[in-house]
Each structure stands twice: as C-alpha cells, then as structure tokens.
Short mmCIF file of C-alpha atoms and ligand atoms in Angstrom, two decimals:
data_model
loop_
_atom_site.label_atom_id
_atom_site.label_comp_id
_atom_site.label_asym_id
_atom_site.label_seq_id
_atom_site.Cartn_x
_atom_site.Cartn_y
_atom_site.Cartn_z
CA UNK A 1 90.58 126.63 106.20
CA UNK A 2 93.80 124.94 107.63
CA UNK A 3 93.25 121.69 109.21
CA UNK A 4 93.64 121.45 112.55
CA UNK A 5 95.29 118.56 114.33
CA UNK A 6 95.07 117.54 117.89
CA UNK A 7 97.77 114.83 119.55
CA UNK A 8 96.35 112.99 122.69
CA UNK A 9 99.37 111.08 123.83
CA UNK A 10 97.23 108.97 125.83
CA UNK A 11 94.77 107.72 123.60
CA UNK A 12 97.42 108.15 120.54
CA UNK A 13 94.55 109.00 118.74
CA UNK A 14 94.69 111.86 116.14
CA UNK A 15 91.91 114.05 115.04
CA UNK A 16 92.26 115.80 111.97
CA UNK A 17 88.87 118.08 111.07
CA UNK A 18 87.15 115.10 112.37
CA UNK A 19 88.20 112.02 111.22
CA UNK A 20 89.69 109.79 113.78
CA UNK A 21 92.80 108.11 112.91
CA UNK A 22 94.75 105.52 115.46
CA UNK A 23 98.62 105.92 114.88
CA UNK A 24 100.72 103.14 115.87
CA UNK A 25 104.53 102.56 115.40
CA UNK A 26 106.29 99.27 113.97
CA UNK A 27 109.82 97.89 114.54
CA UNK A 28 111.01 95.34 112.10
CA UNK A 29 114.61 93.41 113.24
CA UNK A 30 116.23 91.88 109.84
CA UNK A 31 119.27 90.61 109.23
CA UNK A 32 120.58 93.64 107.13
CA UNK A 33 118.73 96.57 108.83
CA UNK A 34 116.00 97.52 111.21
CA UNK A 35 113.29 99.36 110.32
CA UNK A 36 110.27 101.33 111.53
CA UNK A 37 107.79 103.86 110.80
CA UNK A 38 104.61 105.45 112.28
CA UNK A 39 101.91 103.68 111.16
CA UNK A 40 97.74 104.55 110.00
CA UNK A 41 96.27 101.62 112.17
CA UNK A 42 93.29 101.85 110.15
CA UNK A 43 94.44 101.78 106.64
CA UNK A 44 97.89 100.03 106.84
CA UNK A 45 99.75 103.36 105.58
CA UNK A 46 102.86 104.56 106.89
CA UNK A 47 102.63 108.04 108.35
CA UNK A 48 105.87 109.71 107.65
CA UNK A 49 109.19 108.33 106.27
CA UNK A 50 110.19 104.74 107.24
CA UNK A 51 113.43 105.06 108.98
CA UNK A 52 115.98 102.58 108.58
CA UNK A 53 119.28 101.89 110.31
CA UNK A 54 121.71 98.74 109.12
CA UNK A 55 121.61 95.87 111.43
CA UNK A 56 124.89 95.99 114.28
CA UNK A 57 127.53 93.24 113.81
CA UNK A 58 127.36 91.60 115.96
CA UNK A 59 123.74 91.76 116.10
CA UNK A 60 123.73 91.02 119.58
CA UNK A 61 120.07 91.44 121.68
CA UNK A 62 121.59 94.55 123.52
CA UNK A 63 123.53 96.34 120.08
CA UNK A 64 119.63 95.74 118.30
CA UNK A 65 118.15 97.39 121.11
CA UNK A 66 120.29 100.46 120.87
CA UNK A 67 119.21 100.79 117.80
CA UNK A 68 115.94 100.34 117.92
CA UNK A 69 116.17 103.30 120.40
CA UNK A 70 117.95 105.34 117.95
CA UNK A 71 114.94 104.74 115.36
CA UNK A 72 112.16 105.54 118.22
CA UNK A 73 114.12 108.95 119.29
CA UNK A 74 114.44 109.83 115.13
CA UNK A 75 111.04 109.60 115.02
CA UNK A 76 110.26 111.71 117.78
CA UNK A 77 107.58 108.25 119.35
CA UNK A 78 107.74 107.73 122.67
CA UNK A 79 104.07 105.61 122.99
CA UNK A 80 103.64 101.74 122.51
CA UNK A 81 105.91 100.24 120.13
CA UNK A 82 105.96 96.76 117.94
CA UNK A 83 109.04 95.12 117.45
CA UNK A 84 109.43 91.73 114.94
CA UNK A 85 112.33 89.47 115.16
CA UNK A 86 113.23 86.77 113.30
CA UNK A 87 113.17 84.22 115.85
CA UNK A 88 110.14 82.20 118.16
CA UNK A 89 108.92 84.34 120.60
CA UNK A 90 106.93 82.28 123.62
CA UNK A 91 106.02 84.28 126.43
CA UNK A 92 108.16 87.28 125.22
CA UNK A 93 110.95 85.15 125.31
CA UNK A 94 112.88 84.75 121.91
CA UNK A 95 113.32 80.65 121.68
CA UNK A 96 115.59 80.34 118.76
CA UNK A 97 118.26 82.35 116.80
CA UNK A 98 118.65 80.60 112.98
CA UNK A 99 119.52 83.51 111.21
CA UNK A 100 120.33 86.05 113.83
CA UNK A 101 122.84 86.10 116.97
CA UNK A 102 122.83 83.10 118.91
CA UNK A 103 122.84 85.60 122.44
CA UNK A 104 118.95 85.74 121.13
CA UNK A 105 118.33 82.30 122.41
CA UNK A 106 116.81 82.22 125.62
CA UNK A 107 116.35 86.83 125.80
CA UNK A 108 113.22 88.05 128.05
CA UNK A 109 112.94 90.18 124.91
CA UNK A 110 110.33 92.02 127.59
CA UNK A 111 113.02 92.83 129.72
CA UNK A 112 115.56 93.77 126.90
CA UNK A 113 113.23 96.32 125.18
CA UNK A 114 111.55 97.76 128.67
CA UNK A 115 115.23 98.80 130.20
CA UNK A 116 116.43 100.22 126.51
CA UNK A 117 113.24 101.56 125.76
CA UNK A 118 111.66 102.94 129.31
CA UNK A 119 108.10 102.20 130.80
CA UNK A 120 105.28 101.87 127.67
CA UNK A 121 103.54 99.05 125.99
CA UNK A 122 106.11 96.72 124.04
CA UNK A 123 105.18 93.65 122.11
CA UNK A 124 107.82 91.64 120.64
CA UNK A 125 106.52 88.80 117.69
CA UNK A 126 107.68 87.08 115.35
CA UNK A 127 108.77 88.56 112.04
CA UNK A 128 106.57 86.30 109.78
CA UNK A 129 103.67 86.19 111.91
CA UNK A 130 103.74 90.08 112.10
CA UNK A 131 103.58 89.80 108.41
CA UNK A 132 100.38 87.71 108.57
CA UNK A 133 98.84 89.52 110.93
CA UNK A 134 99.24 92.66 108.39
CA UNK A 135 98.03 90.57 105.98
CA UNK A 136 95.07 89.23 106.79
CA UNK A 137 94.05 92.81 107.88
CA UNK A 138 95.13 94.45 104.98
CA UNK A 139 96.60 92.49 101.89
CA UNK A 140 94.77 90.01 99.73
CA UNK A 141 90.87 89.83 100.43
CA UNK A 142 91.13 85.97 100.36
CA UNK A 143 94.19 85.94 103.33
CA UNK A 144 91.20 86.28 106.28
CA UNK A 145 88.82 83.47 104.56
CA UNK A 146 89.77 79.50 105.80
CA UNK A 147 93.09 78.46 106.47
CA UNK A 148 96.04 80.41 105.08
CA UNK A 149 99.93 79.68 105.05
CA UNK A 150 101.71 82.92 104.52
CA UNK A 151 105.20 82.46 104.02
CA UNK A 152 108.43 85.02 103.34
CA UNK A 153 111.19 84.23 101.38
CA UNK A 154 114.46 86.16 102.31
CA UNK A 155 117.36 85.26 104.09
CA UNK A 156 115.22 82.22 105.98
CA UNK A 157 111.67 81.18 105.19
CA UNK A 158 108.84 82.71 107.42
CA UNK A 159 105.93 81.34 108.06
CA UNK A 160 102.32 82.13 109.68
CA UNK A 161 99.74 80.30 110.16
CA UNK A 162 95.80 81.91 109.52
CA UNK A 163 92.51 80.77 110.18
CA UNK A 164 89.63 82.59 109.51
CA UNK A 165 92.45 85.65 109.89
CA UNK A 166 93.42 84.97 113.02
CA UNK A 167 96.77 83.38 114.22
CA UNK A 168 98.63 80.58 115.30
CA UNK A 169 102.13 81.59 115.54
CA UNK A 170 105.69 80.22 115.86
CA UNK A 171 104.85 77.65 113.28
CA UNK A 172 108.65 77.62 111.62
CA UNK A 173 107.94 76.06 108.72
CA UNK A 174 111.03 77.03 107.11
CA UNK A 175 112.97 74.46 109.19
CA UNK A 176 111.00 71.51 108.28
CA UNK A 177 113.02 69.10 106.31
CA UNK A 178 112.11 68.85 102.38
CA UNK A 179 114.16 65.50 100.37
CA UNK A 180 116.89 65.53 103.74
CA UNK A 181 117.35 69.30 103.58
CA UNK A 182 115.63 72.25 105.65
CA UNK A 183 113.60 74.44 103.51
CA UNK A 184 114.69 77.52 104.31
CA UNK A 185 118.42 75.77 103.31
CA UNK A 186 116.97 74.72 100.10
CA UNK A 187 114.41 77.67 98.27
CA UNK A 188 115.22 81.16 100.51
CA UNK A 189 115.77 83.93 99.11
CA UNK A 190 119.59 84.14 100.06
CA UNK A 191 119.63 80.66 97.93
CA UNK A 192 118.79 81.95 94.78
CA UNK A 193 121.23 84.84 95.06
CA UNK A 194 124.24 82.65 96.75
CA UNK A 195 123.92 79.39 94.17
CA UNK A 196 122.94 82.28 91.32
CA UNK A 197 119.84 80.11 90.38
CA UNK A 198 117.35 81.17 87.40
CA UNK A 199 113.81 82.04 88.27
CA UNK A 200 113.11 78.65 87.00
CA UNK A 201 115.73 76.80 89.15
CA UNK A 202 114.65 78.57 92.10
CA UNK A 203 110.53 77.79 91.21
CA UNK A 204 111.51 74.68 91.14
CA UNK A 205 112.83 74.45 94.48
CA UNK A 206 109.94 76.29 95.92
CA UNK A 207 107.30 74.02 94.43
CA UNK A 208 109.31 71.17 95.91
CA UNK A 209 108.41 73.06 99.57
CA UNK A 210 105.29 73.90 99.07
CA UNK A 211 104.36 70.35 97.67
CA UNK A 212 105.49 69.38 101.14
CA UNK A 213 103.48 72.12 102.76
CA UNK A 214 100.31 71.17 100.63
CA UNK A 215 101.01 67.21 101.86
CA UNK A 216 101.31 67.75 105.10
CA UNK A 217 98.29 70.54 105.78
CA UNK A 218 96.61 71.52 102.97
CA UNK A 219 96.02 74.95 102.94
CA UNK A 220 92.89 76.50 100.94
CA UNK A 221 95.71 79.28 100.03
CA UNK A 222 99.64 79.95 99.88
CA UNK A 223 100.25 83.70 100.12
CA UNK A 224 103.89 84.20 99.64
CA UNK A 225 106.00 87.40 100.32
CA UNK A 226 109.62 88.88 101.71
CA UNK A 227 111.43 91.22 99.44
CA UNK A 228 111.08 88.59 96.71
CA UNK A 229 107.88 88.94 96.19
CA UNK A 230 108.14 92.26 94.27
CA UNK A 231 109.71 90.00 91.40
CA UNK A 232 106.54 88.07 91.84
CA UNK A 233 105.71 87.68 88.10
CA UNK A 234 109.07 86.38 87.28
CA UNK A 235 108.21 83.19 89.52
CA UNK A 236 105.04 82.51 91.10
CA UNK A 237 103.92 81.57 87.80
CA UNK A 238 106.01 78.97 87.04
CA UNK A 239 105.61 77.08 90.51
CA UNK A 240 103.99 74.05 90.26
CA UNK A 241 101.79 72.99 93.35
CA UNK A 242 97.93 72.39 93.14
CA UNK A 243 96.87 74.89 95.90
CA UNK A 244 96.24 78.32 94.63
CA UNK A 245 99.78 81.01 94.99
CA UNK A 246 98.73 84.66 95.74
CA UNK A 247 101.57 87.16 96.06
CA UNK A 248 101.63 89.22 99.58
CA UNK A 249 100.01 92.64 99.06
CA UNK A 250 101.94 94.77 101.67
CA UNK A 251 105.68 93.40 100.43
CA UNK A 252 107.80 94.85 102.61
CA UNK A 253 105.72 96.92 104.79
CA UNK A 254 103.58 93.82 106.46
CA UNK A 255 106.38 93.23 109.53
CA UNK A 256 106.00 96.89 110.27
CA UNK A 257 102.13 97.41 109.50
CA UNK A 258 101.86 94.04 111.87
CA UNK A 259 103.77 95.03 114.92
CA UNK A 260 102.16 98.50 115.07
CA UNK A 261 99.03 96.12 114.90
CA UNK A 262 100.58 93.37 117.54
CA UNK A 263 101.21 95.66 120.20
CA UNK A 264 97.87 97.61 119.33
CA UNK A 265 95.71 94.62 119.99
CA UNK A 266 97.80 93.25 122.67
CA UNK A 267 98.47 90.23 120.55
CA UNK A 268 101.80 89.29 122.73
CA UNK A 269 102.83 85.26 121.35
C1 BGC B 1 113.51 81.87 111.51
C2 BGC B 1 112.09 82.35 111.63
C3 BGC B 1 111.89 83.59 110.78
C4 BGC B 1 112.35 83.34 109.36
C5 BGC B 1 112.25 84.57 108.50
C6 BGC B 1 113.84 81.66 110.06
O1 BGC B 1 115.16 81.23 109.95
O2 BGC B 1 113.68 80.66 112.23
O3 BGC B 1 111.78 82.63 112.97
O4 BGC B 1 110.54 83.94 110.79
O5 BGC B 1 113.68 82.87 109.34
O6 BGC B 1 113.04 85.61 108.99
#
C-alpha cells in the first residue's frame, strides 16, 4: 500500500496513514550564512534538506531579508516562519547589533520580515535563546529540570537562560566583562581560531567565563553548544568549573529546530 499524504495549509498539519505530524519551518541569521529547513515539530527532525545561502555583505536588515525570501521560495513554504538573529529582540525590535550590521539596531524586525515576506505568522528571537528553546524540548534530558545556562560559542557567545525549561531571554551573557575583557572577546569561538589557541588554551579561557557565570548565578547546569561543540571531547573535559558541563544535543540544528518552535508557540521576546 502507498502511503497517502494529505497537506492542510491551514492547520500545517500533515497526515501520513494516520499519524499526525506538525511541520514548522526555521530561519537561522549567522554571520557566514542563513539557514533554514522544514522542520518535524514533534521530534526536532528536519523534513527535507536544510537550505543554506551565505550571509550578504553588507549584511544589512533589508539584503538578510532578501534572502531569507530566497530560502522560503526554495523551499516551496509559504506558512508561519521562525527567524533567529544574533542580536536582542524586545518587542520584535532587534536592540543591538555586536556581531552583525549596525543598520540592525533599532529594526521593527516585524515590519522588515512582514513587507519581504507577505501576510503570515513571523516570529523573530534571538539566536541563542532559539537554541535553548530547542533544547530544553529536545536535547539533553537534564536541560528542562532547574535552572539552566545554555550558551554557544561561535563568532560571539550566546546565551539563554532556562528554568524549569522555560525562558528568560535576551540575557547577553557574552558581553559581561570577565578580568576587564568581554567574554565573548575573550573564549568565542572566532578566538580560538584568530589567536590559533590549543584546546587547552582555549579551556582555559572558557573556565575563566564560566567561573564568572557560576559566581554570579549558579546554575544547577552549563549546557554549551555553537558549531564548537561537535569538537566537544577535545575540550569540555579539560574545563575546570565546579558546576556540571553537558554538551548541546542538537549542535547546529537547535536555532532552526527553535524558531520553527518560537513562532509555533507564539513565543515572540
Ligand atoms: C550577540 C548575541 C548573540 C551571540 C551569538 C553576541 O555577540 O550579542 O545576541 O546571541 O553573539 O550569536
């Protein structure tokens, strides 16, 4: 028997021989591309390829957008969309710009999406807080239990904020200021590569940030992620800080998986 599969645009809902699947679709804005992909809101999955399109220079809010368009029409998706950036977004307003164009500062992100992208649902979030979002949904078992700082490690340092698996976002922890230098400036992920430190230099710079984090809120867990993360054996290990270090389960895929979920649950920061 061939499997039958009915699309109800509406509902977005798809029925295949019975089992009822909700299909979402993520956008994540990075600083070298944009990606996004159809995604099983029920088990975290992609559906389908994730597309991916390098990041415009300049990455200005209108040049992102048009891309972001491009992904959406490639895909074939025309229901409610996603999108992460790597900025604070209050009131679907993007706040701050560290490692993207400064234009960003001060965007109705709701506006800029709505005219590129027409009249459906659009939810615009942070890119670190979409990861924790995915997270605590999908990843480590231990990421929805107490309080959690998740934090990515790539060009900046992302952070979100759990409790009990549910979110406080915009919390920007890689700009807090570790021995007179901002985190982010001191144990990213673009650090290790551009001052060509060993897995042991670089440890060493993350422990000194997350003995700050552990001072100043004392997590019951650290889950850390960002492209990094895949390497995970080569340094979580050797970090020294007294709160337990998990490594993100969804790498790469959490700021997707969580704006598909944002814009799902209407979780607009
Ligand atoms: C930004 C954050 C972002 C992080 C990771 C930081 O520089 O300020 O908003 O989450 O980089 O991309």
């Amino acid at each position: 028997m061939t499997s039958a599969a009915v699309f109800l645009p509406d509902s977005l809902l798809v029925c295949t021989l019975g089992r009822m699947t909700e299909t979402g679709f993520g956008i994540d804005i990075g600083g070298s591309g944009i990606k996004g992909a159809r995604v099983d809101l029920s088990t975290g999955e992609f559906i389908g390829d994730r597309i991916k399109i390098s990041t415009p220079k300049p990455a200005t809010p209108d040049a992102v957008a048009e891309v972001v368009t491009e992904i959406l029409a490639e895909a074939q998706w025309d229901g409610p969309v996603g999108i992460t950036v790597p900025a604070v977004v209050r009131g679907q307003v993007a706040l701050t710009a560290a490692n993207i164009d400064k234009a960003w500062i001060g965007t109705d992100v709701h506006e800029l999406f709505h005219r590129h992208l027409g009249d459906r649902e659009i939810t615009v979030l942070n890119d670190a807080d979409a990861a924790g979002i995915a997270e605590a949904t999908f990843g480590h078992p231990d990421a929805r239990k107490r309080s959690v700082i998740l934090l990515t490690f790539g060009t900046g340092i992302g952070s979100a904020f759990l409790m009990d698996g549910e979110l406080f976002p915009n919390t920007e922890l890689g700009h807090l200021i570790v021995d007179d230098m901002e985190a982010e400036h001191r144990a990213s992920g673009a650090v290790k590569d551009n001052k060509d430190l060993s897995w042991k230099e670089w440890a060493a710079e993350v422990s000194r940030v997350l003995n700050e984090y552990e001072r100043l809120f004392y997590p019951s867990l650290f889950i850390v992620g960002g492209g990094i993360s895949r390497k995970h054996k080569k340094w979580v290990p050797l970090l020294d800080v007294k709160t337990e270090v998990v490594p993100a389960e969804l790498r790469n895929r959490a700021g997707i998986v969580g704006a598909a979920m944002a814009v799902a649950k209407h979780l607009a920061p």
